[in-house]
Short mmCIF file of C-alpha atoms and ligand atoms in Angstrom, two decimals:
data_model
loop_
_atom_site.label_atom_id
_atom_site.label_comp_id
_atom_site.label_asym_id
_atom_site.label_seq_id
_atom_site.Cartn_x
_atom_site.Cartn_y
_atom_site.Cartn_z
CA UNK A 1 -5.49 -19.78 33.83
CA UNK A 2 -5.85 -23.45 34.57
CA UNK A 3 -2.83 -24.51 36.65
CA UNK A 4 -2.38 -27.83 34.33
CA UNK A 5 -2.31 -25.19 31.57
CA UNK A 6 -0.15 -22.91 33.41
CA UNK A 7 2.49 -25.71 34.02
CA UNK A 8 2.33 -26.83 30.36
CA UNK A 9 3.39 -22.90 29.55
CA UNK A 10 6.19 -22.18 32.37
CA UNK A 11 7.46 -26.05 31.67
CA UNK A 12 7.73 -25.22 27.55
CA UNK A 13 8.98 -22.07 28.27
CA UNK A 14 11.65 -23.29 30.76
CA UNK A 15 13.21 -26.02 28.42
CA UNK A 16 13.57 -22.90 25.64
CA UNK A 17 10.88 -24.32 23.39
CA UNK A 18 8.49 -22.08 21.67
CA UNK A 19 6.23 -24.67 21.42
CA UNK A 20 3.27 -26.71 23.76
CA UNK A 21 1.75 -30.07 23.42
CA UNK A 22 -1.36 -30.42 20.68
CA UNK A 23 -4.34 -29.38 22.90
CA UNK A 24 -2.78 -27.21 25.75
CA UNK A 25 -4.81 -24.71 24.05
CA UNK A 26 -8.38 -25.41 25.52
CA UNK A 27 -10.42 -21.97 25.90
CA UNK A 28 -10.71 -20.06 29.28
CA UNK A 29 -13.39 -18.64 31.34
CA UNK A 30 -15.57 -16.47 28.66
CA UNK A 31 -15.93 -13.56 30.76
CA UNK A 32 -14.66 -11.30 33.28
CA UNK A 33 -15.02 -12.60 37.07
CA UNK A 34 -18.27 -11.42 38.65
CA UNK A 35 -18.33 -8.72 35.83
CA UNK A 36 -21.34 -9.08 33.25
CA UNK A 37 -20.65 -7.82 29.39
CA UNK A 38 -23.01 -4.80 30.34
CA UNK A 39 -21.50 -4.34 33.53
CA UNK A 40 -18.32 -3.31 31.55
CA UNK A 41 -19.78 -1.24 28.75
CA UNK A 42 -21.88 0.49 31.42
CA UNK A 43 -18.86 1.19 33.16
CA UNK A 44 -17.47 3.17 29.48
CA UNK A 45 -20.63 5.14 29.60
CA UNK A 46 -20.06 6.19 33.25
CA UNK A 47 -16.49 7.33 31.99
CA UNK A 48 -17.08 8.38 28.58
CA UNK A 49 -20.85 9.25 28.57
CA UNK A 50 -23.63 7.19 27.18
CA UNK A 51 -23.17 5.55 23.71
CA UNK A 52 -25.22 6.70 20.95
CA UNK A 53 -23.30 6.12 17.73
CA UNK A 54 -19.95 5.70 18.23
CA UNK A 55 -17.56 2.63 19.85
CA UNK A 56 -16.39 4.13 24.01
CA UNK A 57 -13.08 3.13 22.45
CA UNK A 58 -11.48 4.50 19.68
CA UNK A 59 -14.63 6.25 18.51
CA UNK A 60 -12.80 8.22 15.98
CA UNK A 61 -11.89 6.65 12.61
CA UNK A 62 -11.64 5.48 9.22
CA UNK A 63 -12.45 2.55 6.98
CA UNK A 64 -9.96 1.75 4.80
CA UNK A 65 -10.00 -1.42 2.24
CA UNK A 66 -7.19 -3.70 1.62
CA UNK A 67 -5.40 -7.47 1.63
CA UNK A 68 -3.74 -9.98 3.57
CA UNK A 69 -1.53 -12.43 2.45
CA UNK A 70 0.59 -14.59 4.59
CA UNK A 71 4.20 -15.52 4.34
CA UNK A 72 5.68 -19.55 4.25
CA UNK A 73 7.00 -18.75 7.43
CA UNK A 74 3.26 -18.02 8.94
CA UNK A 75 1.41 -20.65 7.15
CA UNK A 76 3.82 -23.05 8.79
CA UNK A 77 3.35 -21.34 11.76
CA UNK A 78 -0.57 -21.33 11.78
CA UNK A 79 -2.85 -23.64 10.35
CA UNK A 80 -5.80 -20.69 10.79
CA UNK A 81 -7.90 -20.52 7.23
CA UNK A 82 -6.41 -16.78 7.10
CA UNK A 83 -2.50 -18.37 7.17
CA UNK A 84 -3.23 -20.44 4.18
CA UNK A 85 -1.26 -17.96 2.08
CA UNK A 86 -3.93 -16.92 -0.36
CA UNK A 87 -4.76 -12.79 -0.49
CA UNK A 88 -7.63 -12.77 1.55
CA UNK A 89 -9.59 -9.11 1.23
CA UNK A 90 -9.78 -7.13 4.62
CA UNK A 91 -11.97 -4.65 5.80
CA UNK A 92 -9.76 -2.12 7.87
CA UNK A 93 -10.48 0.74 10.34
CA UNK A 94 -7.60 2.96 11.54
CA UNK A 95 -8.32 4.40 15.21
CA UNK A 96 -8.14 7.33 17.71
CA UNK A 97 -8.45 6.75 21.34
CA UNK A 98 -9.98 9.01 23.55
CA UNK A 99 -13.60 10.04 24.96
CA UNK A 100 -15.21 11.35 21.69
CA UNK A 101 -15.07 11.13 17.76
CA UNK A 102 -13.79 15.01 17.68
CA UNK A 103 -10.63 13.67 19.36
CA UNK A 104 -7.68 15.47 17.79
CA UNK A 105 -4.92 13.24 15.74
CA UNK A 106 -2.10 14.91 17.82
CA UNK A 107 -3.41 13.80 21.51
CA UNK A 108 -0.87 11.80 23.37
CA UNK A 109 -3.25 8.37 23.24
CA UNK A 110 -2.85 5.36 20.94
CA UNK A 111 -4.15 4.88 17.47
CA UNK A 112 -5.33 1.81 16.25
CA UNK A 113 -5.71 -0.64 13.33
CA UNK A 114 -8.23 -3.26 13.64
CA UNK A 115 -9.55 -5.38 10.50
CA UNK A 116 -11.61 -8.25 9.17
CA UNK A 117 -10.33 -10.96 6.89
CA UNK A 118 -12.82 -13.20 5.16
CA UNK A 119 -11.75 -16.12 2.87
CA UNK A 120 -13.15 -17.31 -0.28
CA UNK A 121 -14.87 -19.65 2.03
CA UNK A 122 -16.44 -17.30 4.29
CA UNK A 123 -14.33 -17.94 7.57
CA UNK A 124 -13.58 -14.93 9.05
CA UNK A 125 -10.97 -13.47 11.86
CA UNK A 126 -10.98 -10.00 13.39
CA UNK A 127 -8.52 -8.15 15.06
CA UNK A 128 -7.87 -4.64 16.73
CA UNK A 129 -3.91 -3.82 17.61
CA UNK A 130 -3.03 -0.18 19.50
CA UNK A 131 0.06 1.76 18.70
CA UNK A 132 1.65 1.53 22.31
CA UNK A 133 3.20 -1.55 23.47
CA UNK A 134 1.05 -2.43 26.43
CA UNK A 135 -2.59 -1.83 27.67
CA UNK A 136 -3.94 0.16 30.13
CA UNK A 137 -5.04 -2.91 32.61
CA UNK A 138 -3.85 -6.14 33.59
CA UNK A 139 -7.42 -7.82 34.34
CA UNK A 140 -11.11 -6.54 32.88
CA UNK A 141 -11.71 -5.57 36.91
CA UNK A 142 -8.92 -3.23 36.79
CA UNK A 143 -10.32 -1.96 33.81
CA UNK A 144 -13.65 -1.23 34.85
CA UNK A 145 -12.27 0.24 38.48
CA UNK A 146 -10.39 2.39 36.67
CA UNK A 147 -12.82 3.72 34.68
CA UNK A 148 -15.66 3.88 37.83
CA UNK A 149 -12.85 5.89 39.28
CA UNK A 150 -12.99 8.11 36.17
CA UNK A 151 -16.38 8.86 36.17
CA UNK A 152 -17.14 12.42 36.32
CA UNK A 153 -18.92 13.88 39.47
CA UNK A 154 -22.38 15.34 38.75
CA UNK A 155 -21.57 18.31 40.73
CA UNK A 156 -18.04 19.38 38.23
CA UNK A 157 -18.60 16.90 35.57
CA UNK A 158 -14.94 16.26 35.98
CA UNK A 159 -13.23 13.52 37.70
CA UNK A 160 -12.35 13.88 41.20
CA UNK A 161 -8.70 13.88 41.01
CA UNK A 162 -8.66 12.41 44.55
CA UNK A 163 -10.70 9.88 43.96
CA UNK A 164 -8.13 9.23 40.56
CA UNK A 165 -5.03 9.67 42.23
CA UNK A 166 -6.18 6.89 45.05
CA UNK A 167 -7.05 4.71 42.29
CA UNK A 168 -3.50 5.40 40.43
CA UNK A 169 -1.55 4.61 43.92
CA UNK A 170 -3.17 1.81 44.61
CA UNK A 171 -2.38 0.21 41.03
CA UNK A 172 0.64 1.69 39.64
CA UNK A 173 0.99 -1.27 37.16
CA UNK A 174 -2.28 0.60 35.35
CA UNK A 175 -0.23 3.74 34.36
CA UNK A 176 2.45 1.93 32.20
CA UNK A 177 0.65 2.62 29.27
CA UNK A 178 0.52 6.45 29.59
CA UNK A 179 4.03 6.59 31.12
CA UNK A 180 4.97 5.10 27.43
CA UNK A 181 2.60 7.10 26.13
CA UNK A 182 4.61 10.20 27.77
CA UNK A 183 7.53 9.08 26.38
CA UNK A 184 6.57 8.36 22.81
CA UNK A 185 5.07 11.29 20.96
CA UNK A 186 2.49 10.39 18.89
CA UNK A 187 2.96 8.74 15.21
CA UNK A 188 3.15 11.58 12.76
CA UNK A 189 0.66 8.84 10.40
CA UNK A 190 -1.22 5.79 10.70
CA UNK A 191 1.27 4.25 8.07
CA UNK A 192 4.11 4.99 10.54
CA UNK A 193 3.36 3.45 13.55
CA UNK A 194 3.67 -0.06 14.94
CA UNK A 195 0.67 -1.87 16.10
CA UNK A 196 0.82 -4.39 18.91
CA UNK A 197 -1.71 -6.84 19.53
CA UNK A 198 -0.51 -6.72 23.26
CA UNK A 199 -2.34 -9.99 24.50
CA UNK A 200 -0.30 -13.72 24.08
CA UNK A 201 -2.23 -15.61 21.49
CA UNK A 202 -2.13 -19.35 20.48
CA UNK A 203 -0.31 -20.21 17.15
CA UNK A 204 -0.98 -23.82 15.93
CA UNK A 205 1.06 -24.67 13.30
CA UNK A 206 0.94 -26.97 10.69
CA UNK A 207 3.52 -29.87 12.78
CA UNK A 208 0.84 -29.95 15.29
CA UNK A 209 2.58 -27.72 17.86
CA UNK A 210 0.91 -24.76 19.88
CA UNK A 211 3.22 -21.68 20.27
CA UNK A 212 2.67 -18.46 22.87
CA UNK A 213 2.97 -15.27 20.53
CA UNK A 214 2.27 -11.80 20.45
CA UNK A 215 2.18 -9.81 17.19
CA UNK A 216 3.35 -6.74 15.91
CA UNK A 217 2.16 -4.86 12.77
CA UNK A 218 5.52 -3.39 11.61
CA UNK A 219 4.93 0.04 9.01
CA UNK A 220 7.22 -0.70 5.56
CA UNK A 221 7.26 3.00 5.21
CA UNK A 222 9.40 3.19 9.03
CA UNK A 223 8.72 5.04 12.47
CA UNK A 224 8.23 8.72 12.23
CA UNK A 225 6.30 10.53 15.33
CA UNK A 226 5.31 14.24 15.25
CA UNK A 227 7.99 16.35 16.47
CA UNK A 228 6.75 18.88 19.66
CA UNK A 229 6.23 21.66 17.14
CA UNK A 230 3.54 19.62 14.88
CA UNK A 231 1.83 18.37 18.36
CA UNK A 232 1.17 22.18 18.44
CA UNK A 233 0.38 23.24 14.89
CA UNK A 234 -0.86 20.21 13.13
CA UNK A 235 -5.07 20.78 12.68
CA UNK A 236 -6.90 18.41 14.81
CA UNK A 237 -7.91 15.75 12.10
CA UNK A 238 -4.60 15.53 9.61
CA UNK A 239 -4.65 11.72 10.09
CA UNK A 240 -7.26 10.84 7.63
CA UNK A 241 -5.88 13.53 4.92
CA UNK A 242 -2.19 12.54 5.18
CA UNK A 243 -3.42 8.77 4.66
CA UNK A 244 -5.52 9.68 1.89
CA UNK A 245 -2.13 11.12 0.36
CA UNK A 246 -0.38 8.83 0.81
CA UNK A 247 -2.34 6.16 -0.67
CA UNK A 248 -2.40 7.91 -3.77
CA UNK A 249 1.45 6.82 -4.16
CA UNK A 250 1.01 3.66 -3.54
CA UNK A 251 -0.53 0.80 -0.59
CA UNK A 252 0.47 1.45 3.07
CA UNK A 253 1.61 -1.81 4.27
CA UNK A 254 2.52 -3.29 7.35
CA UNK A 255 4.63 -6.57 8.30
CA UNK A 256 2.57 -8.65 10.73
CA UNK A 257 5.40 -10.41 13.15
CA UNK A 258 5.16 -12.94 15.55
CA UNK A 259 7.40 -12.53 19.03
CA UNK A 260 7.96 -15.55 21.05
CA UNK A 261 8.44 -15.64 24.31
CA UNK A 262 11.12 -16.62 26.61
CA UNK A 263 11.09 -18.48 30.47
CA UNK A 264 9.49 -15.72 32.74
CA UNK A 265 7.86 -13.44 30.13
CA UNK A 266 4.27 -12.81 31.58
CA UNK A 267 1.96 -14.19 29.29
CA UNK A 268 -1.14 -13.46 30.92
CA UNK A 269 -0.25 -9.75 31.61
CA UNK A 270 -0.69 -7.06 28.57
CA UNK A 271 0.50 -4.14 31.28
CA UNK A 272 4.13 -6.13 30.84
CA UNK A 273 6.42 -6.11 27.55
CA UNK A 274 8.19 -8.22 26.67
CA UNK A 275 12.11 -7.75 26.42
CA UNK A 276 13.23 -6.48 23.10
CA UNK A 277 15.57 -9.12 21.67
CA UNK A 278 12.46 -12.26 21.94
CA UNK A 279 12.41 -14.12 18.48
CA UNK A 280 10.46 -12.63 15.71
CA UNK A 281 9.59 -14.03 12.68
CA UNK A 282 7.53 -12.24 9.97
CA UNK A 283 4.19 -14.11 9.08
CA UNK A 284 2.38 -12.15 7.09
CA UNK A 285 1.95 -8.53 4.91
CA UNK A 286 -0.96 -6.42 5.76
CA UNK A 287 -1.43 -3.64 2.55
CA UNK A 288 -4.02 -1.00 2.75
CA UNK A 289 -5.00 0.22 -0.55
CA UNK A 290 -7.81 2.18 -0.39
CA UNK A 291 -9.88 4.71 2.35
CA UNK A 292 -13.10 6.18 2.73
CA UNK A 293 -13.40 9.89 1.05
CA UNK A 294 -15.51 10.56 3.93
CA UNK A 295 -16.58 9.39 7.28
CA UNK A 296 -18.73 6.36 7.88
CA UNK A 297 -18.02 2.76 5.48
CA UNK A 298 -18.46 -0.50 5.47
CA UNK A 299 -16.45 -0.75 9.18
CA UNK A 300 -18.37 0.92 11.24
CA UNK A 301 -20.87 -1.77 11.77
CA UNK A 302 -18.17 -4.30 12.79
CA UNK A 303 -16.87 -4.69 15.92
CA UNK A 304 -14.11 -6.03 15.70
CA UNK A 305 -14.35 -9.16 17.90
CA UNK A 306 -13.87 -12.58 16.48
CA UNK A 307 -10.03 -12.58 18.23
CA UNK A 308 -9.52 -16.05 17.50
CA UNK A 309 -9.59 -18.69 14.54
CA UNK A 310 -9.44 -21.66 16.02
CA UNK A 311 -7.51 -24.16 16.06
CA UNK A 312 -4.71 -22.02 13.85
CA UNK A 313 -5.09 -19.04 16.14
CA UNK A 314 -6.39 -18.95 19.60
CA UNK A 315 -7.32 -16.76 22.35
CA UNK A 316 -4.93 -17.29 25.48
CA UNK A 317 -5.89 -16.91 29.20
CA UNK A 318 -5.15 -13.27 29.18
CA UNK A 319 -7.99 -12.26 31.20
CA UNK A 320 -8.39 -8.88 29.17
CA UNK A 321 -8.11 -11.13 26.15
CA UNK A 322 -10.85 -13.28 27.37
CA UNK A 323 -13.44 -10.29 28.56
CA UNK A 324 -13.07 -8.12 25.51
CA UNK A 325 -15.69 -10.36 22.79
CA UNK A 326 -18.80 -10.00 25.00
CA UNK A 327 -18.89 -6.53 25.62
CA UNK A 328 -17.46 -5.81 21.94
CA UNK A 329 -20.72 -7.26 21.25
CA UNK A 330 -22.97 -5.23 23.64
CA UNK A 331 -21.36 -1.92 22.25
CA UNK A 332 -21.74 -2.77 19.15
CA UNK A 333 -25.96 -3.39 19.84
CA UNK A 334 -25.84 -0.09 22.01
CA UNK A 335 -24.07 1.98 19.00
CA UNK A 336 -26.65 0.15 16.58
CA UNK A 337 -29.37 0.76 18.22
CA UNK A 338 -28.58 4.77 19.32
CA UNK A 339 -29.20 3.76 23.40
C1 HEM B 401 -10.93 -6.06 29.41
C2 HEM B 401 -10.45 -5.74 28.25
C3 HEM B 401 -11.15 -4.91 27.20
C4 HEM B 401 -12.44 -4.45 27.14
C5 HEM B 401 -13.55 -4.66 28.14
C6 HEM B 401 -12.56 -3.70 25.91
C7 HEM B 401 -13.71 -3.09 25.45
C8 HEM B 401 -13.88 -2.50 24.22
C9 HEM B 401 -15.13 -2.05 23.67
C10 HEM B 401 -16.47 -2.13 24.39
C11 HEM B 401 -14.89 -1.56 22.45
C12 HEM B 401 -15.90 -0.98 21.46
C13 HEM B 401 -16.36 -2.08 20.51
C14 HEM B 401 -17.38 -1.61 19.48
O1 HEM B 401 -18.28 -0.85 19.82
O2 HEM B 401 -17.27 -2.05 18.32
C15 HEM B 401 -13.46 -1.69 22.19
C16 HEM B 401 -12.81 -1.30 21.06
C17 HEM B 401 -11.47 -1.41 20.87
N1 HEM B 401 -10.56 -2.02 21.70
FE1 HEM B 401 -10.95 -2.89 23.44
N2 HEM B 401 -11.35 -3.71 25.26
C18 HEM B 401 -10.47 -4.44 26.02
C19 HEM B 401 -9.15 -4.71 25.74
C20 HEM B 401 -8.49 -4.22 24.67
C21 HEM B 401 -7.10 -4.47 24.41
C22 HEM B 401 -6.16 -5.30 25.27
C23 HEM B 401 -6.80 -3.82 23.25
C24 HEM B 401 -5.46 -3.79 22.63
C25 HEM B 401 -5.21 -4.23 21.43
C26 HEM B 401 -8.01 -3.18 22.78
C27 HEM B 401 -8.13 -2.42 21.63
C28 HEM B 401 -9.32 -1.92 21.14
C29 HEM B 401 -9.42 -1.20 19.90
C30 HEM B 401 -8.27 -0.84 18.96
C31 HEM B 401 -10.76 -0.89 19.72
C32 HEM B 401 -11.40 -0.15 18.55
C33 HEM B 401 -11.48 -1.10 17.38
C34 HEM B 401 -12.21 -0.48 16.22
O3 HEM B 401 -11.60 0.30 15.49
O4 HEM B 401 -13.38 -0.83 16.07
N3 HEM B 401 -9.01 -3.45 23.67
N4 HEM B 401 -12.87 -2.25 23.29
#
């Protein structure tokens, strides 16, 4: 981050204001030091195999159709086309991590929601959130380390768990994730499950101010996880079933909610929560009213990339937030193209 820019954010921060001078928001470096966009998808394939027709990341999943609409509160709080308060129609795809698309719905990884809004204008935002508070790498080098140190060895096809467990010592911050991950089982549905964004965004809103946020997709229906006994006996892909169910009662909706910061929150780190009492105010409803009978739809060609709307929403100098658009892009022309 640019030190003038850093010293805008720690001086706001100090004086208890959520908010930072008009333009404090300028963009970032666009990439990952020394790293190219194929560099880091390469580094997926060495990890996760080579990519052929589904994302390295949450390659299991299903399109679901739905709306947007936000609240006063977040159209005063972002003056982003999406904010304006009108339902805007959004293309959705709910997620399983892991290595392939056969992953089963009861692993101990995150789910996902990502979707597209486009307004009646044609100005479009994307957005992908995970179901654990906190990603698995503080900088795209970390990221790419980690998974180099993943790679299996021609000789097993596994790992070397050496080779992992010098990689794990030497950066204990990048286990965080999966020590939450240890401690949270699973959500029992992708309706009942929050979904954190993870990286600090920039919120302009309409009196001209910029304000660090994070958000939170909050499920209406509650928190429910599976119990130990339904890790065990639930079949493989119930996720896309149960949701279909459900829908049938009604949409599955989700609060989005802002969370400010307070003096000494890391902004730039996604491996580091935030405290839970930070302000939170409730800018939007997500609903999802419709999924795919089937696989495939109309989001698996997206890739879900376009993080920011500028000036109403804006890409911090999260370092993971700045390296994810390129290589969203070259996975997206790999998984295209069947490479
Ligand atoms: C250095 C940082 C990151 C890199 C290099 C990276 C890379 C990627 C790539 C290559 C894809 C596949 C895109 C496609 O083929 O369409 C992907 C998907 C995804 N990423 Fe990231 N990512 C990063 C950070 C994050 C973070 C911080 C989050 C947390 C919200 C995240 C959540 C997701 C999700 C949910 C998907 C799947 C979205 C979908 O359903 O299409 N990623 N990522």
């Amino acid at each position: 981050m640019p030190s003038a820019r850093r010293t805008v954010l720690a001086a706001s921060l100090l004086l208890g204001l959520f908010a930072l001078p008009l333009g404090a928001g300028a963009p970032g470096p666009a990439a990952a030091q020394g790293l190219s966009p194929e560099e880091i998808v390469d580094a997926f394939e060495a990890a996760l195999g080579p990519i052929r027709t589904h994302r390295p990341s949450h390659p299991k999943g299903l399109c679901a159709a739905g709306h947007f609409q936000a609240t006063p509160e977040g159209t005063r709080l972002s003056v982003a086309p999406v904010f304006s308060g009108e339902r805007i129609d959004a293309i959705i795809r709910l997620g399983v991590a892991g290595a392939n698309p056969q992953a089963s719905d009861t692993a101990r990884t995150t789910r996902s929601l990502a979707f597209r809004l486009e307004t009646a204008r044609g100005e479009q935002w994307d957005t992908a959130s995970i179901s654990a508070p906190i990603f698995g790498a503080p900088t795209p080098e970390l990221l790419v380390a980690g998974l180099h140190a993943r790679a299996p060895l021609p000789a097993t096809g596994q790992p070397d768990p050496a080779r992992v467990a010098a990689f794990i010592a030497a950066h204990p911050e990048t286990t965080r994730q999966a020590a939450w991950l240890a401690a949270n089982n699973p959500p029992a549905s992708w309706a009942t499950t929050p979904y954190w964004g993870v990286n600090t965004f920039l919120f302009r809103g309409q009196d001209g101010q910029t304000r660090p946020a994070r958000w939170v997709f909050e499920p209406r229906a509650g928190v429910e996880r599976l119990s130990a006994e339904q890790m065990q006996s639930l079949p493989r892909d119930f996720l896309a079933d149960e949701l279909r169910r459900r829908l049938q009662a009604g949409p599955v909706e989700f609060d989005m909610v802002l969370v400010f910061p307070a003096a000494g929150d890391d902004l730039l780190n996604p491996t580091q929560a935030w405290p839970e009492d930070r302000p939170r105010v409730t800018v939007g409803r997500l609903a999802i009213v419709a999924a795919e009978a089937g696989p495939g739809g109309p989001c698996d060609g997206i890739s879900f990339l376009q993080l920011d709307m500028e000036p109403g929403i804006q890409m911090s100098d999260d370092p993971t937030l700045q390296a994810r658009a390129a290589p969203y892009a070259v996975s997206l022309t790999r998984r295209s193209q069947g490479r």
